[in-house]
PDB file of C-alpha atoms in Angstrom:
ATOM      1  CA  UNK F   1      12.885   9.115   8.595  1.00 52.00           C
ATOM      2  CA  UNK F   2      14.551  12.517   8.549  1.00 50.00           C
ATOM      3  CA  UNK F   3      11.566  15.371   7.476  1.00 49.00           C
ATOM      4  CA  UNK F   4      12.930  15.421   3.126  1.00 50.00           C
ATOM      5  CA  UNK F   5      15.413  13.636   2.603  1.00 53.00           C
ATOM      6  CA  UNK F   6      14.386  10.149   2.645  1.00 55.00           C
ATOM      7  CA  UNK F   7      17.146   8.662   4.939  1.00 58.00           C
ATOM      8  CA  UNK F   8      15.992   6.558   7.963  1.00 57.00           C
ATOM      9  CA  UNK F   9      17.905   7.026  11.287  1.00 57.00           C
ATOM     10  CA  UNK F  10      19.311   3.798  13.260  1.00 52.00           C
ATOM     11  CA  UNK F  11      16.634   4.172  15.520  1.00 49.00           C
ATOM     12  CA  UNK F  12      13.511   3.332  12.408  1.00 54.00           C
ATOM     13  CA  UNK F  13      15.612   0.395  11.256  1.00 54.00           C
ATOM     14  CA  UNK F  14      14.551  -3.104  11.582  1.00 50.00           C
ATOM     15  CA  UNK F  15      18.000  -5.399  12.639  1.00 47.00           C
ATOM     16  CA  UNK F  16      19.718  -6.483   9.282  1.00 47.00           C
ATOM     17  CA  UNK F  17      19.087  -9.677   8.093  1.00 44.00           C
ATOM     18  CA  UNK F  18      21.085 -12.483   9.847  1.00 41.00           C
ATOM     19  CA  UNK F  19      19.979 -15.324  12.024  1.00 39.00           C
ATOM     20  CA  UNK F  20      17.067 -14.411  13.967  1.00 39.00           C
ATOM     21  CA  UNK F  21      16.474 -14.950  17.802  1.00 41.00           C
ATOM     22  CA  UNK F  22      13.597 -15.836  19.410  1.00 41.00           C
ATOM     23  CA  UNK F  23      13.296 -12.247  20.526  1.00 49.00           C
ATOM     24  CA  UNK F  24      13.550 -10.671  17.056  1.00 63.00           C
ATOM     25  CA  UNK F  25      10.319 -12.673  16.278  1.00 68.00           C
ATOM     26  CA  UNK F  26       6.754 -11.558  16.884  1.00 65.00           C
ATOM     27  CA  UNK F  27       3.853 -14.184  18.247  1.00 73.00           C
ATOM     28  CA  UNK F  28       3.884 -15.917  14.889  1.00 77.00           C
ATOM     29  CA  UNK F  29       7.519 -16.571  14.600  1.00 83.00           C
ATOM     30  CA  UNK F  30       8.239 -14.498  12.152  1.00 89.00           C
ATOM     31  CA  UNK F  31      11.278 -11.184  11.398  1.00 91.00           C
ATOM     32  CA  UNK F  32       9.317  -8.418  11.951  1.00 92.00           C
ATOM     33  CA  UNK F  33      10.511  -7.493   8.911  1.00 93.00           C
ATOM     34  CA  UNK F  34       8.856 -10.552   7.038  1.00 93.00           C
ATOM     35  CA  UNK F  35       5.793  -9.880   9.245  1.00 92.00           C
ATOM     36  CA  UNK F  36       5.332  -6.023   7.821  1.00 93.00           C
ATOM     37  CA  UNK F  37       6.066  -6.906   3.768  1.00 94.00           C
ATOM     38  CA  UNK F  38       3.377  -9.723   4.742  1.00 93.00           C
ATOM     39  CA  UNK F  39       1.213  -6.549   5.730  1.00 92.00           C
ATOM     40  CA  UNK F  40       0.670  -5.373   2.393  1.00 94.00           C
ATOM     41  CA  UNK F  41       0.676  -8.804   0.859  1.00 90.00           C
ATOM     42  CA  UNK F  42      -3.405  -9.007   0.291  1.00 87.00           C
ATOM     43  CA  UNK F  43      -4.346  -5.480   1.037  1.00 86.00           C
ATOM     44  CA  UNK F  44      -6.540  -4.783   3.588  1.00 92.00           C
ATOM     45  CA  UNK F  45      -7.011  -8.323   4.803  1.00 92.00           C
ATOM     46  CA  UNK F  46      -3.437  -8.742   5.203  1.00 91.00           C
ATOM     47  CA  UNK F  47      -2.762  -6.182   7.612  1.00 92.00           C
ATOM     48  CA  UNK F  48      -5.748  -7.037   9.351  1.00 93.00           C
ATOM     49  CA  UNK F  49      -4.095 -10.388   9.892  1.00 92.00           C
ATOM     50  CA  UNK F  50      -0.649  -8.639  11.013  1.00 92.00           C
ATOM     51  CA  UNK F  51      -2.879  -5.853  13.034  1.00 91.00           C
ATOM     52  CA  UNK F  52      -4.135  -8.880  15.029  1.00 92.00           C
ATOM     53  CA  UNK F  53      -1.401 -11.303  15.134  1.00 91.00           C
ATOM     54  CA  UNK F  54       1.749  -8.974  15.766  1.00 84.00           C
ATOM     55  CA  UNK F  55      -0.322  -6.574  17.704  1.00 75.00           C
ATOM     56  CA  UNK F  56       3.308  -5.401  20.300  1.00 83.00           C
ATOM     57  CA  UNK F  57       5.727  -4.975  17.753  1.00 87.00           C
ATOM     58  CA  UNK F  58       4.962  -1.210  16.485  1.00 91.00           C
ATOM     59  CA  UNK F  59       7.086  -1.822  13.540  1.00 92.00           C
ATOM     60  CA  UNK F  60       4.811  -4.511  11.978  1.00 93.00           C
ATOM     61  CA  UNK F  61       1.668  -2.603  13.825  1.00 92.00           C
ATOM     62  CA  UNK F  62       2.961   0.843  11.460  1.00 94.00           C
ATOM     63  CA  UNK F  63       3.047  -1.180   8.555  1.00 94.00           C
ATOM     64  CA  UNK F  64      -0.161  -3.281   9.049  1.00 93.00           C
ATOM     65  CA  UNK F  65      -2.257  -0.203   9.864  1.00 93.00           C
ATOM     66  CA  UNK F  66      -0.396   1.438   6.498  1.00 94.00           C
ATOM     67  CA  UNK F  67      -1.174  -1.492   4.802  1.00 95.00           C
ATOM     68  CA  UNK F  68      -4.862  -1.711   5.297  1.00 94.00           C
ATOM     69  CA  UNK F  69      -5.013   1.967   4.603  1.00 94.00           C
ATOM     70  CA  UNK F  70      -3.982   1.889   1.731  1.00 95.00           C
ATOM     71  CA  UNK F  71      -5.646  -1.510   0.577  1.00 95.00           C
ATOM     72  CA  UNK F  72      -9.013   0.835   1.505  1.00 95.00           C
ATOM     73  CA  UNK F  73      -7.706   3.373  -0.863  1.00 95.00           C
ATOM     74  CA  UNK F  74      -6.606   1.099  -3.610  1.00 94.00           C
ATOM     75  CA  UNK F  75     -10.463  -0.264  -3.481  1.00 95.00           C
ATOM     76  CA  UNK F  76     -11.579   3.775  -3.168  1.00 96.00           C
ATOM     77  CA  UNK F  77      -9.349   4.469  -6.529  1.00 94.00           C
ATOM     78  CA  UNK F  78     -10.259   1.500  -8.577  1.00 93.00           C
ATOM     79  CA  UNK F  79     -14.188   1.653  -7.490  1.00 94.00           C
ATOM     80  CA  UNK F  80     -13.791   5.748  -8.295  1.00 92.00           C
ATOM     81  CA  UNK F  81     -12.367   4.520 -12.016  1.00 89.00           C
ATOM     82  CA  UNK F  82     -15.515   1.928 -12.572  1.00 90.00           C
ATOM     83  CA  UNK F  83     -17.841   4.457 -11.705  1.00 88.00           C
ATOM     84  CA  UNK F  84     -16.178   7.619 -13.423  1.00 85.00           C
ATOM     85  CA  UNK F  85     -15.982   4.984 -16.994  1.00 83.00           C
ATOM     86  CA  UNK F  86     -19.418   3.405 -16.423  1.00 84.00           C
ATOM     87  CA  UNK F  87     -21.311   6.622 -15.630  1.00 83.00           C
ATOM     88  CA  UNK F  88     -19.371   8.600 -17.957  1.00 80.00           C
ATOM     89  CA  UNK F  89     -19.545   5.955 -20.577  1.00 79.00           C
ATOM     90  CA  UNK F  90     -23.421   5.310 -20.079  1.00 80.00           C
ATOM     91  CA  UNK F  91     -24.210   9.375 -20.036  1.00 81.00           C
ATOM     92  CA  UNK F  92     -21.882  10.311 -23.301  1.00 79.00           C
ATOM     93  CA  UNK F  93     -21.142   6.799 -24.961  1.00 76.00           C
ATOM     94  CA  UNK F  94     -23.827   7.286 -28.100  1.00 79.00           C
ATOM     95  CA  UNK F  95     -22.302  11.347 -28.410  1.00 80.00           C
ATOM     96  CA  UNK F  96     -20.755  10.538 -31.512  1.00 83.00           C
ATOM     97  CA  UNK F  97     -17.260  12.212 -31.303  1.00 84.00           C
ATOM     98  CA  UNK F  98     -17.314  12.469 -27.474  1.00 83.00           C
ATOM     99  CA  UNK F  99     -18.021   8.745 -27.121  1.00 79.00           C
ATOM    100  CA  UNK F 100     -15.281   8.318 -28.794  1.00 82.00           C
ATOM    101  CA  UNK F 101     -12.469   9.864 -27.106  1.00 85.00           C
ATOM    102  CA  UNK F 102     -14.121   9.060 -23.947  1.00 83.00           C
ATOM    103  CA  UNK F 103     -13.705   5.454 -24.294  1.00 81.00           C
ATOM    104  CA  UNK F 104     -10.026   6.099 -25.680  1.00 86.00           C
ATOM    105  CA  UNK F 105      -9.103   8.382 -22.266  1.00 86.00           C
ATOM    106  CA  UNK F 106     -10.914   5.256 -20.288  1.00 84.00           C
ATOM    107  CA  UNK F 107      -8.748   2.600 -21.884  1.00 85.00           C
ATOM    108  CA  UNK F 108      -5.717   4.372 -21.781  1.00 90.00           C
ATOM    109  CA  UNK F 109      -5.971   5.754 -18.085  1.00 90.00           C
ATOM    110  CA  UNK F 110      -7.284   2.621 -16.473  1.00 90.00           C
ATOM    111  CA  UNK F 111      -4.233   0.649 -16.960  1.00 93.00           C
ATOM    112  CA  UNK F 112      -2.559   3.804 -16.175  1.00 94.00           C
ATOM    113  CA  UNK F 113      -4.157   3.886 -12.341  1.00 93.00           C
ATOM    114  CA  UNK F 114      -3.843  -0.082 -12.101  1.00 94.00           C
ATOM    115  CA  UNK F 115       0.146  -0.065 -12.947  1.00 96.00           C
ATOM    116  CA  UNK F 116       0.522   2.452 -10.579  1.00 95.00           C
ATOM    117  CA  UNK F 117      -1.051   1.173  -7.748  1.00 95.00           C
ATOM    118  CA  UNK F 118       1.081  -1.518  -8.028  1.00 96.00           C
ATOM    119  CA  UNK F 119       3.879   0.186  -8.019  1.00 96.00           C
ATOM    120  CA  UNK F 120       3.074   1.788  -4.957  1.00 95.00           C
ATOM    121  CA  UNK F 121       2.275  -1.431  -3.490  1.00 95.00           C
ATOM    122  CA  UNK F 122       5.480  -3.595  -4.634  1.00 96.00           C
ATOM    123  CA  UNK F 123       7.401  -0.380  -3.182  1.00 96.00           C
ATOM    124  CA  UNK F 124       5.876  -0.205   0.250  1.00 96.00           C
ATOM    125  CA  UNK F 125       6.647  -4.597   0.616  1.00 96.00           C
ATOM    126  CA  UNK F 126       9.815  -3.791  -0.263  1.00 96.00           C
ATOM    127  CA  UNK F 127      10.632  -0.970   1.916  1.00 95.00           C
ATOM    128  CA  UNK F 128       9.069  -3.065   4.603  1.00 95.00           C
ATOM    129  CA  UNK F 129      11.368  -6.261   3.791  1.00 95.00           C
ATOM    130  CA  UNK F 130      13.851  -3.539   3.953  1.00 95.00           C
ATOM    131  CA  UNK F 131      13.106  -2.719   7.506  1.00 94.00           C
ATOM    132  CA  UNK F 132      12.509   0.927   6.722  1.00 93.00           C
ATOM    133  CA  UNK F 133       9.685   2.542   8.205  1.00 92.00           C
ATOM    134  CA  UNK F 134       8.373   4.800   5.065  1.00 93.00           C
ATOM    135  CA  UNK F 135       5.432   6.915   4.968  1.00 92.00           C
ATOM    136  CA  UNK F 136       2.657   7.530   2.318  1.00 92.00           C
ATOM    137  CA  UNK F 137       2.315  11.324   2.924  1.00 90.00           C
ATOM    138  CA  UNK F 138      -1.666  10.976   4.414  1.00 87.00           C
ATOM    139  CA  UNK F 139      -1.967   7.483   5.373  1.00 88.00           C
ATOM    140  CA  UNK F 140       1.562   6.973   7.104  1.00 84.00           C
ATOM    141  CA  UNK F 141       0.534   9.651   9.206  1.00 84.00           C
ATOM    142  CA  UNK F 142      -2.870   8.036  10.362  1.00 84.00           C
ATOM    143  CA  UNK F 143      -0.919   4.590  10.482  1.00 84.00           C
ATOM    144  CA  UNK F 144       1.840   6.569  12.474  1.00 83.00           C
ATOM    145  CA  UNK F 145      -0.635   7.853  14.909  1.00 82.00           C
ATOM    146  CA  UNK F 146      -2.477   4.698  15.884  1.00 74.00           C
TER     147      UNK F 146
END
């Protein structure tokens, strides 16, 4: 991908869709493009799966490594959310006024963080199914250096 403007060169794209040859496929049979979005698809274990099983094709290996990066963070964020609510919850929930608007923030962020993270992840399958090779700003670059 070109450094700001988003646009991927020939050379990052996966072959467009069509019939695929038996050297398009990886060792499970699959596009590698199929075998990347499959990457995120259960995140961590899923690109643990594609780490393993499409270990030569740096394509799906970029997008595995991506993919169980950022199925680590998504467990980081959401465990970081639990613990912020319960500890903030159990330290200032019987402040009368402060409870209050502490449990409000908590309900209305927490859907907040989970909505998000799923955007994230339904954008990085699909960029994969694309064939594009796009990078999270830090864990593209750790995937990207593996």
């Amino acid at each position: 991908m070109t450094a700001g403007t988003g646009d991927v060169t020939e050379a990052e794209r996966v072959p467009e869709a069509g019939p695929v040859t038996e050297s398009q496929t990886g060792s499970t049979g699959l596009a590698p493009n199929v075998a990347a979005a499959l990457a995120y698809l259960f995140a961590p274990l899923g690109g643990v799966v594609m780490y393993v099983l499409e270990g030569e094709d740096n394509f799906v290996r970029f997008h595995a490594l991506q993919g169980i990066a950022f199925g680590v963070a998504l467990i980081a964020v959401w465990l970081g959310v639990f613990v912020i609510n319960f500890v903030l919850g159990f330290v200032l929930g019987d402040v009368p006024f402060i409870g209050f608007l502490l449990g409000l923030v908590s309900l209305l962020i927490t859907p907040v963080v989970a909505f998000g993270m799923f955007g994230v992840w339904a954008f990085l399958t699909y960029k994969a199914y694309k064939g594009e090779r796009f990078q999270l700003p830090v864990l593209g670059s750790f995937a990207n250096s593996k």
